[in-house]
PDB file of C-alpha atoms in Angstrom:
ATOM      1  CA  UNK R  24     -55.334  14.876-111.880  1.00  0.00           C
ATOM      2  CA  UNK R  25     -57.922  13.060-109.861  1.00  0.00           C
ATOM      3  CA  UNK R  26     -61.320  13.787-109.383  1.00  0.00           C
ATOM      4  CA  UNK R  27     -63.183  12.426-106.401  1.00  0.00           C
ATOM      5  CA  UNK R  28     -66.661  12.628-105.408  1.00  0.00           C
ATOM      6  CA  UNK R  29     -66.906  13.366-101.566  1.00  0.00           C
ATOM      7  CA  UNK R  30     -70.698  11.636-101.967  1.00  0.00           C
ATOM      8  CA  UNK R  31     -73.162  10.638-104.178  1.00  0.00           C
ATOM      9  CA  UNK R  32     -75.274  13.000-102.867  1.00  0.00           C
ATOM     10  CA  UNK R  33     -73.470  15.449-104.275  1.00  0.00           C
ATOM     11  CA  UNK R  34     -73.903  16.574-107.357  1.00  0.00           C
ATOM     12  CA  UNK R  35     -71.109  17.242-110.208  1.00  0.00           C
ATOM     13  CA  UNK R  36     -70.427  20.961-109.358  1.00  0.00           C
ATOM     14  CA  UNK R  37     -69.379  20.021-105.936  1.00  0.00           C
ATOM     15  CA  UNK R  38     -66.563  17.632-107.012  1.00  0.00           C
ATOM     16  CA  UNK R  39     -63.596  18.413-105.622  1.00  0.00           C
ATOM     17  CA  UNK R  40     -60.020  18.248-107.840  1.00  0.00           C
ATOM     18  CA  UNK R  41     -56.354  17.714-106.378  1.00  0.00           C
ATOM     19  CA  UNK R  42     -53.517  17.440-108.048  1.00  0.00           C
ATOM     20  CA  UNK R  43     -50.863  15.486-106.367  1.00  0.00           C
ATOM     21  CA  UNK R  44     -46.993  15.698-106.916  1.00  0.00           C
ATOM     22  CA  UNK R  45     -45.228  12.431-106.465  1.00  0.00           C
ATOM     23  CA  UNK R  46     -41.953  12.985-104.920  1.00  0.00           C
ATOM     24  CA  UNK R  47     -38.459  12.615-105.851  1.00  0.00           C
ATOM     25  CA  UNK R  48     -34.873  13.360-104.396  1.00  0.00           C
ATOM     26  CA  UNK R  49     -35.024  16.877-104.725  1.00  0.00           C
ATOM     27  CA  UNK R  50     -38.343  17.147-102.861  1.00  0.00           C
ATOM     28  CA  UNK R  51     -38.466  17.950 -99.419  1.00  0.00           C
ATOM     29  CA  UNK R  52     -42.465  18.210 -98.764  1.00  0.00           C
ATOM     30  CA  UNK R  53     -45.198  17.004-101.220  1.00  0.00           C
ATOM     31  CA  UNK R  54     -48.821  16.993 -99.361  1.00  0.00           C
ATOM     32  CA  UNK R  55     -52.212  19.119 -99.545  1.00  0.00           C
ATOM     33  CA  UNK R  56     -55.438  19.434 -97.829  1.00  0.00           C
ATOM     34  CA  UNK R  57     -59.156  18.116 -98.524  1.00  0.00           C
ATOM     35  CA  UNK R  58     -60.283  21.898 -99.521  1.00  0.00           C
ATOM     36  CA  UNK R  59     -58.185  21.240-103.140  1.00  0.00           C
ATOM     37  CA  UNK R  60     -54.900  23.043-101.862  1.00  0.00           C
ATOM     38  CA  UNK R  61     -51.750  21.539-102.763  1.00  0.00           C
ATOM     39  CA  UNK R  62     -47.774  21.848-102.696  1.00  0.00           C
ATOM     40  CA  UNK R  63     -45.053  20.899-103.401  1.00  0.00           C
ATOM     41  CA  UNK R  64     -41.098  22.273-102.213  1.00  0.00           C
ATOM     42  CA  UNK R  65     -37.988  20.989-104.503  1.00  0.00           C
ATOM     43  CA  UNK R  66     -34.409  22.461-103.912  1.00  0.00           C
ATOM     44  CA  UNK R  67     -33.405  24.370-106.955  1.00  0.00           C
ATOM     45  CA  UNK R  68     -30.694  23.711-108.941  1.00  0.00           C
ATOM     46  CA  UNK R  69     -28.157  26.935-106.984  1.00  0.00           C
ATOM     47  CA  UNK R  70     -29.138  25.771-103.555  1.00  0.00           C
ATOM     48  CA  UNK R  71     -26.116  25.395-101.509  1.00  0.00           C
ATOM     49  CA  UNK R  72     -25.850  24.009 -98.166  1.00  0.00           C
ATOM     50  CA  UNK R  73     -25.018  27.452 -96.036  1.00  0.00           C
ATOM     51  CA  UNK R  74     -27.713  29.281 -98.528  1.00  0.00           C
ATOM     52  CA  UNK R  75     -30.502  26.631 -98.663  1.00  0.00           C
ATOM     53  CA  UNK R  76     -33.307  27.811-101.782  1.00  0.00           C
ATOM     54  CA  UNK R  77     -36.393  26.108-102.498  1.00  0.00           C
ATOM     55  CA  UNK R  78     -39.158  26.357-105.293  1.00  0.00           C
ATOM     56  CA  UNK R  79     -42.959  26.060-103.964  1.00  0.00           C
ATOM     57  CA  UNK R  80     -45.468  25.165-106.131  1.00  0.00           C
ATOM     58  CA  UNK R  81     -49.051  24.711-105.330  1.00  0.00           C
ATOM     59  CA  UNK R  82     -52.486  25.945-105.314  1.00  0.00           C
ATOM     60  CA  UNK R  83     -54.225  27.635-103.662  1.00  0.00           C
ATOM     61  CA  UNK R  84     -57.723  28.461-101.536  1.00  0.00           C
ATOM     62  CA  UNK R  85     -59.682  30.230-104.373  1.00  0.00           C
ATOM     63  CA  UNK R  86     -57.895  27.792-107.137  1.00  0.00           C
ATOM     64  CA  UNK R  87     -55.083  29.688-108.539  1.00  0.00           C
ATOM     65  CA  UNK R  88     -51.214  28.230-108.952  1.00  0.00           C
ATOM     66  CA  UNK R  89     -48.534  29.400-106.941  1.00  0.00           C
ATOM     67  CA  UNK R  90     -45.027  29.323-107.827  1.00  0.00           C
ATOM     68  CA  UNK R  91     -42.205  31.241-106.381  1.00  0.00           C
ATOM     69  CA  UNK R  92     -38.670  30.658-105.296  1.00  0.00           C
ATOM     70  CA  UNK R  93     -37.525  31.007-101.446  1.00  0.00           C
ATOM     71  CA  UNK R  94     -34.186  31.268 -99.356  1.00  0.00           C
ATOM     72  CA  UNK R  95     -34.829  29.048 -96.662  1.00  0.00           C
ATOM     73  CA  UNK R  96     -32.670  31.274 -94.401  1.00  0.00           C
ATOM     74  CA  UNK R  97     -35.429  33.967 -94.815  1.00  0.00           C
ATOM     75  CA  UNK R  98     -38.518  32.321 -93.524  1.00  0.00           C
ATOM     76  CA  UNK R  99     -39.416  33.655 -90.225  1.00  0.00           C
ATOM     77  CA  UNK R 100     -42.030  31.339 -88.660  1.00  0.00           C
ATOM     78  CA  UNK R 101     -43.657  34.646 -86.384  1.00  0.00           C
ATOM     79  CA  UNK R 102     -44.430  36.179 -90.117  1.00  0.00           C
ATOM     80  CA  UNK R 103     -44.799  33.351 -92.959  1.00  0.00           C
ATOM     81  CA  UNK R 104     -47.384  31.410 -95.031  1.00  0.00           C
ATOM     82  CA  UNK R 105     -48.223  27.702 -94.630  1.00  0.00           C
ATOM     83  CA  UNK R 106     -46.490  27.426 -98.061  1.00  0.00           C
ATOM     84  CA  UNK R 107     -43.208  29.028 -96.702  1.00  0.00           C
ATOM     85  CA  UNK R 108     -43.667  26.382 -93.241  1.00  0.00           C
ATOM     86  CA  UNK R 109     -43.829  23.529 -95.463  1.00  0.00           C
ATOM     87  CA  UNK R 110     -40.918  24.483 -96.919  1.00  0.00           C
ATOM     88  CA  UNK R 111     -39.062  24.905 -93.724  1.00  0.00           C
ATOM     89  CA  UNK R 112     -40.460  21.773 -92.194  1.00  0.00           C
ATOM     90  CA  UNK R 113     -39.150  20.094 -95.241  1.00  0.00           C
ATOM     91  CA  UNK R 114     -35.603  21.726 -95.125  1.00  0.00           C
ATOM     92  CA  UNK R 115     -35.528  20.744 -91.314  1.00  0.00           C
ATOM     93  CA  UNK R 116     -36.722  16.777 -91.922  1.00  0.00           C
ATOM     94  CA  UNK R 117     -34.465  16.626 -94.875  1.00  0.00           C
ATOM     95  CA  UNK R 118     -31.177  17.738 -92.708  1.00  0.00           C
ATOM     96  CA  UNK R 119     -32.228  15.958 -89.901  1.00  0.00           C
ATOM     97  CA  UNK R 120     -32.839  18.675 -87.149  1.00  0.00           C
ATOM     98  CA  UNK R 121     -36.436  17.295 -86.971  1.00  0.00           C
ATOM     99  CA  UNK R 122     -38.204  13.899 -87.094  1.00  0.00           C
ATOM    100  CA  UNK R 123     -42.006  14.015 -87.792  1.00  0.00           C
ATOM    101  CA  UNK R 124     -44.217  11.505 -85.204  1.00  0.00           C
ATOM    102  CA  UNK R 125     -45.900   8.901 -87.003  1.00  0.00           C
ATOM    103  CA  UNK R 126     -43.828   9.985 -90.327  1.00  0.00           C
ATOM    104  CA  UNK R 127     -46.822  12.392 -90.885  1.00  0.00           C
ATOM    105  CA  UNK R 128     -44.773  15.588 -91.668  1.00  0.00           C
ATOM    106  CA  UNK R 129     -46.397  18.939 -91.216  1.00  0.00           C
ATOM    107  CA  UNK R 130     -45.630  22.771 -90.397  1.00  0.00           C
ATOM    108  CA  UNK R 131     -48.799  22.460 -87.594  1.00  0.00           C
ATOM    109  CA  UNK R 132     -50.619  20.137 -85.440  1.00  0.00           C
ATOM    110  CA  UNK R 133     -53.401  18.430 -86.079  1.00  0.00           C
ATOM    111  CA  UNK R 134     -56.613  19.985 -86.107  1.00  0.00           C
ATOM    112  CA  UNK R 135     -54.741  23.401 -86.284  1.00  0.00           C
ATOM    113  CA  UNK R 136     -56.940  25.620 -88.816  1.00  0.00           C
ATOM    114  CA  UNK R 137     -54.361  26.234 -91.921  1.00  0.00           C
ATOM    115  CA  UNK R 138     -56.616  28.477 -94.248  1.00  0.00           C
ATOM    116  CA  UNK R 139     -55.677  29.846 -97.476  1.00  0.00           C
ATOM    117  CA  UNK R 140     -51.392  28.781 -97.951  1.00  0.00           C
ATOM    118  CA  UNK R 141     -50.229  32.406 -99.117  1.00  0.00           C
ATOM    119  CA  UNK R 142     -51.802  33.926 -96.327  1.00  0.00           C
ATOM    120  CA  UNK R 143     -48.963  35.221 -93.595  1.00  0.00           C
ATOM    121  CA  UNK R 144     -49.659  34.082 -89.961  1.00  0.00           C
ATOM    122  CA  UNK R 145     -47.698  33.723 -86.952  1.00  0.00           C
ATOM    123  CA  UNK R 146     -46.893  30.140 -86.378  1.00  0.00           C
ATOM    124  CA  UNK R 147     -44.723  30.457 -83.032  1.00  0.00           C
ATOM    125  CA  UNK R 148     -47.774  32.014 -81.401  1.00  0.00           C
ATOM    126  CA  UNK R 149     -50.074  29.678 -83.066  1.00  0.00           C
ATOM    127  CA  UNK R 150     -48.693  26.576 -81.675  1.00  0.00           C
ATOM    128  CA  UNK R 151     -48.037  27.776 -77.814  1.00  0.00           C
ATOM    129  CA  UNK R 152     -51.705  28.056 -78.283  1.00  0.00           C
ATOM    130  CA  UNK R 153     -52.121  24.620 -79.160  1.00  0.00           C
ATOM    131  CA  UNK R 154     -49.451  23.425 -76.733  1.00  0.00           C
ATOM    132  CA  UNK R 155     -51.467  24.889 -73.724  1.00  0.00           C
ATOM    133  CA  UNK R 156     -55.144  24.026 -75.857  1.00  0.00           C
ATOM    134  CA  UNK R 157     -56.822  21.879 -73.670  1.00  0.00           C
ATOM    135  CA  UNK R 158     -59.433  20.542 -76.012  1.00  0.00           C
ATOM    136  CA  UNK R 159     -56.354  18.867 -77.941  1.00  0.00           C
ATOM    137  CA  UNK R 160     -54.568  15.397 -76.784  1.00  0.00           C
ATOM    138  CA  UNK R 161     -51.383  15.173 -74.787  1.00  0.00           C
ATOM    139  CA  UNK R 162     -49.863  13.568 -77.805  1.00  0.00           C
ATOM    140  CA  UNK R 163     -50.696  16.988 -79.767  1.00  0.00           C
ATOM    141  CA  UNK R 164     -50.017  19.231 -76.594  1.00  0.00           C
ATOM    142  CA  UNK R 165     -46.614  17.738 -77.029  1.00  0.00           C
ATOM    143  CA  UNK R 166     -45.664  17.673 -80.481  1.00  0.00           C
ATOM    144  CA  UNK R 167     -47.271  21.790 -81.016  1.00  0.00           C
ATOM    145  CA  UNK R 168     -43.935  22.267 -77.832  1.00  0.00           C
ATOM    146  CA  UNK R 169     -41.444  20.629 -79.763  1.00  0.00           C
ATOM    147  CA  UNK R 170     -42.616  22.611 -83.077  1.00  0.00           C
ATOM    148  CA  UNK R 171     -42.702  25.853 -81.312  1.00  0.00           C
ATOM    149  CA  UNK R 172     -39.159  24.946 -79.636  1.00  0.00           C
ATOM    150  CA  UNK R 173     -37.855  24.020 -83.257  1.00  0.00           C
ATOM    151  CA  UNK R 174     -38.740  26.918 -84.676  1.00  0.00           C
ATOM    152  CA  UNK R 175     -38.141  29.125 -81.947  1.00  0.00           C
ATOM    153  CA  UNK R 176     -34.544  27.878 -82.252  1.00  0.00           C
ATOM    154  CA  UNK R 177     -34.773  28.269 -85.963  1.00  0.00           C
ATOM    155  CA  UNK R 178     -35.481  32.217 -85.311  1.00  0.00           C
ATOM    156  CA  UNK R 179     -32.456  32.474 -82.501  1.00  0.00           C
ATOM    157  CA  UNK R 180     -30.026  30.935 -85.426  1.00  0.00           C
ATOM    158  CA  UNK R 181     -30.595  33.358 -88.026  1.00  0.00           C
ATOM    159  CA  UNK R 182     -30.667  36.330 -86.209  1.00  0.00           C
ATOM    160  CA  UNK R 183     -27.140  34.883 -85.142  1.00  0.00           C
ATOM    161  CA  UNK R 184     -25.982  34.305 -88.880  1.00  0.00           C
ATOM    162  CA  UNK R 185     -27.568  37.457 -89.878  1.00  0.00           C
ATOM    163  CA  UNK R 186     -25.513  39.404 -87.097  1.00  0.00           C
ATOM    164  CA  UNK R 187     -22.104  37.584 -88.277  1.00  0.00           C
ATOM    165  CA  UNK R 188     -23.002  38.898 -91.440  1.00  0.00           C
ATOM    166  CA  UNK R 189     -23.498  42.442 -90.857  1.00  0.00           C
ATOM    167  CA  UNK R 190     -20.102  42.580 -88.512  1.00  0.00           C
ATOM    168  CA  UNK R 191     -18.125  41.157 -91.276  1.00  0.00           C
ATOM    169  CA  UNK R 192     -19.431  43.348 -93.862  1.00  0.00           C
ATOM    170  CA  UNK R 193     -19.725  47.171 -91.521  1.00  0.00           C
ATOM    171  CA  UNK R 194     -17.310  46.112 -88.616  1.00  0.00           C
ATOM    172  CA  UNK R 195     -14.373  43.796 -90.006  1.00  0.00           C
ATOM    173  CA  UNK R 196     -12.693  46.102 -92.671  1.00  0.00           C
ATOM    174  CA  UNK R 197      -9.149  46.750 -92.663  1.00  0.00           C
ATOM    175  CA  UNK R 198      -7.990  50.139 -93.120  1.00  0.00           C
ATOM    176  CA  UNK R 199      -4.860  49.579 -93.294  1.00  0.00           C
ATOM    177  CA  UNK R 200      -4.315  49.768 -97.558  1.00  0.00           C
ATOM    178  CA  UNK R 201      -7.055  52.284 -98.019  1.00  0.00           C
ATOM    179  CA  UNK R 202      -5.868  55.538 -99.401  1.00  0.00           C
ATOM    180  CA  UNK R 203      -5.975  59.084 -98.368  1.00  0.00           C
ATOM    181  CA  UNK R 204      -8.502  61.858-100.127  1.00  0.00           C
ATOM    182  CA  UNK R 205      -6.475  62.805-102.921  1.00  0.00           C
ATOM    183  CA  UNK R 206      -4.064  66.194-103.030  1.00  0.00           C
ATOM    184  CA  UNK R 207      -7.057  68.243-104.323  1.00  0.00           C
ATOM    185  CA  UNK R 208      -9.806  66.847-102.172  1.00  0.00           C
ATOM    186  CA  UNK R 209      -7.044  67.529 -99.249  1.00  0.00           C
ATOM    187  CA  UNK R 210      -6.489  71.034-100.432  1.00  0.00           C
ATOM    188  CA  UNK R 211     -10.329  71.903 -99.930  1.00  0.00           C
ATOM    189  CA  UNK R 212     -10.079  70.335 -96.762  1.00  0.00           C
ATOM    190  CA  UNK R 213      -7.226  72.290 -95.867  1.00  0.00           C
ATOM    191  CA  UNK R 214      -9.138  75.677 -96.882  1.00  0.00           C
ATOM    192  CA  UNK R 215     -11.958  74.477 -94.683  1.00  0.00           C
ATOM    193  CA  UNK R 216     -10.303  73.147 -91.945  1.00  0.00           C
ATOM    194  CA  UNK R 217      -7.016  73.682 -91.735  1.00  0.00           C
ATOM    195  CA  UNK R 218      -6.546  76.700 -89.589  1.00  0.00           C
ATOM    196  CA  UNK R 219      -9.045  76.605 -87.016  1.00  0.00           C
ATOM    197  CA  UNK R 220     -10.490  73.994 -84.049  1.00  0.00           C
ATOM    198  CA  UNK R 221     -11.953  71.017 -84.775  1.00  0.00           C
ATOM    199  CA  UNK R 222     -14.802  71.045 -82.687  1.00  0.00           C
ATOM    200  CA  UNK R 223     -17.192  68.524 -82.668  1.00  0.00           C
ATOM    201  CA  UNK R 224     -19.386  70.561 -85.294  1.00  0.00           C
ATOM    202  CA  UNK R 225     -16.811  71.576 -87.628  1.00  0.00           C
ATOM    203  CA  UNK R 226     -16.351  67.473 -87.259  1.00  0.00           C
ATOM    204  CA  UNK R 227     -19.787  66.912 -88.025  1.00  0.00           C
ATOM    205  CA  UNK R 228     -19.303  68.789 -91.143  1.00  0.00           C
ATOM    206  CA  UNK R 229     -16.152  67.564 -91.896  1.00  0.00           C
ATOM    207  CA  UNK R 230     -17.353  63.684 -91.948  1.00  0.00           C
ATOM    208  CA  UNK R 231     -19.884  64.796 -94.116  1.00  0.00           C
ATOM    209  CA  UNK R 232     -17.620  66.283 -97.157  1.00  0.00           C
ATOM    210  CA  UNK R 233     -15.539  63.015 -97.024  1.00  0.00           C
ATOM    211  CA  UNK R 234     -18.680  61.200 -97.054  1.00  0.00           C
ATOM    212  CA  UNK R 235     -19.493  63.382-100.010  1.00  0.00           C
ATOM    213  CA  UNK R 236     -16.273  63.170-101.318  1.00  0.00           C
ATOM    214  CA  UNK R 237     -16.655  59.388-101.555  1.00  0.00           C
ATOM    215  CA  UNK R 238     -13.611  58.908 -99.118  1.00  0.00           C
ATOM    216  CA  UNK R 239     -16.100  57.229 -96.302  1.00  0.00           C
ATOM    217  CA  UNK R 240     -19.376  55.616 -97.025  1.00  0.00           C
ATOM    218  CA  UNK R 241     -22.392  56.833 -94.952  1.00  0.00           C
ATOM    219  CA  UNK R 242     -22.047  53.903 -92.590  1.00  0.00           C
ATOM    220  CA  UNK R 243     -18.539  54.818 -92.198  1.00  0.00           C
ATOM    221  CA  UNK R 244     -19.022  57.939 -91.083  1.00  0.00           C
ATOM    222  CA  UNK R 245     -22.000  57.331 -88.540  1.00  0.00           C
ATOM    223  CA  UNK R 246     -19.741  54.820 -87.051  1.00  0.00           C
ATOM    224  CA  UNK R 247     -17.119  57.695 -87.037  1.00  0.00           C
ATOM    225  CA  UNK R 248     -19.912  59.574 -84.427  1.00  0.00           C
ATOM    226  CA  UNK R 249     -21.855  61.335 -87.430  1.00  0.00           C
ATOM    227  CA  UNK R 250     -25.230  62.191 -86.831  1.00  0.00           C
ATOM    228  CA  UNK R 251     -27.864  61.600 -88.983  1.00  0.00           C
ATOM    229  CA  UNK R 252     -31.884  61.645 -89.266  1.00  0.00           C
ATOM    230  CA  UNK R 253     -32.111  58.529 -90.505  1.00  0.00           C
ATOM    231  CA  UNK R 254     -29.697  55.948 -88.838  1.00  0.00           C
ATOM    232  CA  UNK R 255     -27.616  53.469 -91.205  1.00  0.00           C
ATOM    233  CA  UNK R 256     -25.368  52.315 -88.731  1.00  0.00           C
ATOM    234  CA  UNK R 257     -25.760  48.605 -88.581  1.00  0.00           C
ATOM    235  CA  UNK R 258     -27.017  46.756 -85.389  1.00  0.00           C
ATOM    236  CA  UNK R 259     -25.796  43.684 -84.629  1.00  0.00           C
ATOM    237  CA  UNK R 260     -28.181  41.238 -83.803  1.00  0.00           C
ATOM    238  CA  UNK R 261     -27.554  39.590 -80.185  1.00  0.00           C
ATOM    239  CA  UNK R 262     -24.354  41.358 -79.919  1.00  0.00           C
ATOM    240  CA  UNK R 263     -23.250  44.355 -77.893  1.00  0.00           C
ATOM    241  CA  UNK R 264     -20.033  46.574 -78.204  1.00  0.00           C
ATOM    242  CA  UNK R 265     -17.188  47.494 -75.980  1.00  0.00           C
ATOM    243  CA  UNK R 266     -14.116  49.751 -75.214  1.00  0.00           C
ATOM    244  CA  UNK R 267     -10.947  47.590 -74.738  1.00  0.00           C
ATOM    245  CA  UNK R 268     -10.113  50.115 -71.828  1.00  0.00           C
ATOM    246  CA  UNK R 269     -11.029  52.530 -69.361  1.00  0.00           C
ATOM    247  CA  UNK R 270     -11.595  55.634 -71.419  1.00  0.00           C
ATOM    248  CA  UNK R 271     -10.150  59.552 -70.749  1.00  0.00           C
ATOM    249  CA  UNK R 272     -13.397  60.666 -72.123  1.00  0.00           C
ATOM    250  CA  UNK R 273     -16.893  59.548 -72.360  1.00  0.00           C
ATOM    251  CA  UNK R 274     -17.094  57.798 -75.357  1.00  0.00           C
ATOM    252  CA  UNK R 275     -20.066  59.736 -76.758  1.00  0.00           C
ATOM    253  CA  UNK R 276     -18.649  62.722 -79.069  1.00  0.00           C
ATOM    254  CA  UNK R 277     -21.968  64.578 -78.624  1.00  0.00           C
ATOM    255  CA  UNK R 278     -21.375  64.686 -74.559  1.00  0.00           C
ATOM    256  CA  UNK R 279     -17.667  66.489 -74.856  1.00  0.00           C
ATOM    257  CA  UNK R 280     -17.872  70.352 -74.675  1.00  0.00           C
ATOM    258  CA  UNK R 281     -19.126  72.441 -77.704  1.00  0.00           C
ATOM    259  CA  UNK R 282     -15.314  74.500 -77.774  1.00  0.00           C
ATOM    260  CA  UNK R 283     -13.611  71.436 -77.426  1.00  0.00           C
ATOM    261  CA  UNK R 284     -10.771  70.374 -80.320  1.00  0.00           C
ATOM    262  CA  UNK R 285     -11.613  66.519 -81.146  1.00  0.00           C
ATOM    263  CA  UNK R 286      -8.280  65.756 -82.511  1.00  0.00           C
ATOM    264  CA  UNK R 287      -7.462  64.480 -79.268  1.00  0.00           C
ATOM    265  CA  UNK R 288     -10.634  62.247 -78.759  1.00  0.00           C
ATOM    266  CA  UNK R 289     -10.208  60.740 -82.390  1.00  0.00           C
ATOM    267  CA  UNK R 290      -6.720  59.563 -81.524  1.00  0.00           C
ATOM    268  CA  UNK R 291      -7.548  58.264 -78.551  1.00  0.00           C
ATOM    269  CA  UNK R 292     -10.970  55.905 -80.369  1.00  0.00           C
ATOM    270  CA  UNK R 293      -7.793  55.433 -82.983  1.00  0.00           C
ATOM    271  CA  UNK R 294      -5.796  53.527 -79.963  1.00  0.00           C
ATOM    272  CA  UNK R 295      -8.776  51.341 -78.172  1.00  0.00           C
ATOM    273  CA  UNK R 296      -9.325  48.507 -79.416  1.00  0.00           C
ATOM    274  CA  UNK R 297     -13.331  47.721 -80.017  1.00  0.00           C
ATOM    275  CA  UNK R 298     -14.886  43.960 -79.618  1.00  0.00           C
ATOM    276  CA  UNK R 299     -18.650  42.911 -80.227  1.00  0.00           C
ATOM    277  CA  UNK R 300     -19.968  39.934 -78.621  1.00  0.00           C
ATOM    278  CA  UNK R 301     -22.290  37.420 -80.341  1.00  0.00           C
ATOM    279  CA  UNK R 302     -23.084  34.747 -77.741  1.00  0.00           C
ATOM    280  CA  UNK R 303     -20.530  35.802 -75.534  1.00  0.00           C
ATOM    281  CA  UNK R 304     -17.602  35.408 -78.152  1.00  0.00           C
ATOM    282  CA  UNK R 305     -15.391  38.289 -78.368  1.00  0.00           C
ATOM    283  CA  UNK R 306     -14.756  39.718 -82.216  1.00  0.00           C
ATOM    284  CA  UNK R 307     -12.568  42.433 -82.969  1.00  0.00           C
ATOM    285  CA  UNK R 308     -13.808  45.310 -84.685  1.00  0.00           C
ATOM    286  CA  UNK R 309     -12.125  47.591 -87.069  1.00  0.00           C
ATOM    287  CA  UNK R 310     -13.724  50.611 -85.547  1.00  0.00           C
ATOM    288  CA  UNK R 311     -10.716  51.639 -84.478  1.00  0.00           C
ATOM    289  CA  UNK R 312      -8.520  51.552 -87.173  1.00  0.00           C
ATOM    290  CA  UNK R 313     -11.740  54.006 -88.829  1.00  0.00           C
ATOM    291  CA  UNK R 314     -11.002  56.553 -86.257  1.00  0.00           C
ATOM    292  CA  UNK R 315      -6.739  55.766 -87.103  1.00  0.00           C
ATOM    293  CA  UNK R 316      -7.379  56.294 -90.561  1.00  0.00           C
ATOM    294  CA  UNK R 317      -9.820  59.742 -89.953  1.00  0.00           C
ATOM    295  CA  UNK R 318      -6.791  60.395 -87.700  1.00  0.00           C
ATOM    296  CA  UNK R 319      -4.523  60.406 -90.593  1.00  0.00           C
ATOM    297  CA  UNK R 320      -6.593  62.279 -93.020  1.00  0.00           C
ATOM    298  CA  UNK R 321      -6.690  65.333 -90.142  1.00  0.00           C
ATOM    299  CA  UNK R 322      -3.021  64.823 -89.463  1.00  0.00           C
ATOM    300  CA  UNK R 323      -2.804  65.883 -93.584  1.00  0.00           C
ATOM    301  CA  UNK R 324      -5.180  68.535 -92.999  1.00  0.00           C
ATOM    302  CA  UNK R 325      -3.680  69.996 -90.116  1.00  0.00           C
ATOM    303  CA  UNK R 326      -0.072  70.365 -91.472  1.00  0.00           C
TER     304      UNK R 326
END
């Protein structure tokens, strides 16, 4: 700990204490500012190169320690605390996606006003402000645009991930070795279905008992064209969806005719294939085989 005395005119009470880390190799930001705030970022010890976590330590505006533990992959610089940007600055100097000017690294430009380090701000906003800021220097104009730019990026690439990860886990499963409702859950789906129409309401309540049934999850069956209140149907970030061909019908369920027996309209989802696009890169999506598989349960209830 050091103490130092901002003047002599001062008198003991309005010393000022900071505590400064030294670093090592598993530091990626040690620094603080002259109001007694402090931090300090190390990786922790199940950090792994595609799930980057860091440990902040620190104190501080109104004296207290901070500690906490923080996916890098989860900081979003429109909604984050200095302590989180240090972090990420850190992460971003230590893979080499940024070089600080001067060596002096920092989340902000000069003269930006930082506050207390837990408090959440939005830091994209904050430096176009500063970029445009006439009262700062060029040199600062310019380094607040390549900030913003960085983390502007930074933003674009996670919602990218974060949409790869949601189509692999709701729109890449294969159907293929997943069984049917067993002979008793068939039966009752025989006694409620099995001799009438299956219009798009009976459907309706039809996804719901397999749903209940624990044959199809909830997102399962919304992507089957269930209706809900509350929507748990995934969107994909960036992405969009597609028909692989010119459909027979329209492709909404809810638009075909009340008395109208879907059967037909679930085989046919059953033979398109489905795509979603993340930056213009085609994926396939097991949609279809859902709507095969729902096609095969019906097919068993229909006998």
């Amino acid at each position: 700990m050091i103490n130092t005395k901002k003047s002599d005119l001062y008198q003991a009470q309005n010393q000022t204490n900071y505590k400064v880390w030294l670093p090592n190799e598993n530091c990626i930001y040690s620094g603080g500012t002259g109001d007694g705030q402090n931090i300090y970022v190390t990786y922790t010890a199940d950090s792994r190169d595609d799930d980057p976590i860091v440990r902040i330590r620190g104190t501080a505006s109104n004296g207290s320690a901070f500690d906490f533990v923080k996916h890098i992959n989860e900081i979003n610089p429109q909604n984050a605390s200095y302590a989180e940007m240090c972090a990420l600055i850190g992460y971003q100097n230590d893979t080499g996606a940024y070089s600080a000017a001067n060596q002096i690294l920092s989340p902000v430009t000069p003269g930006t006003e930082i506050g207390d380090y837990l408090e959440k701000k939005n830091f994209v906003n904050m430096l176009q402000s500063n970029a445009s800021n006439p009262s700062f220097s060029p040199s600062i104009q310019k380094t607040a645009q390549t900030l913003q730019s960085l983390y502007t990026e930074w933003m674009q690439e996670q919602v990218e991930k974060r949409g790869q990860e949601l189509a692999n886990k709701y729109y890449d499963i294969s159907y293929a070795d997943k069984a049917l409702p067993t002979e008793s859950q068939l039966e009752m789906l025989k006694d409620k279905y099995g001799n009438t129409p299956l219009t798009k309401e009976k459907y309706q309540s039809f996804l719901q008992d397999l749903t209940d049934m624990g044959v199809l999850s909830e997102v399962e069956s919304q992507l089957a064209g269930k209706r809900a209140n509350t929507m748990m149907v995934p969107v994909i970030p960036v992405a969009t969806a597609t028909v692989g061909r010119v459909s027979p019908y329209d492709d909404d369920i809810w638009r075909l005719d009340n008395n109208v027996n879907v059967t037909e309209y679930i085989k046919y989802r059953a033979s398109c294939d489905t795509f979603y696009y993340i930056n213009g890169i085609a994926h396939e999506s097991s949609v279809d085989e859902l709507y095969g598989y729902i096609s095969n349960i019906i097919s068993e209830v229909q006998k």
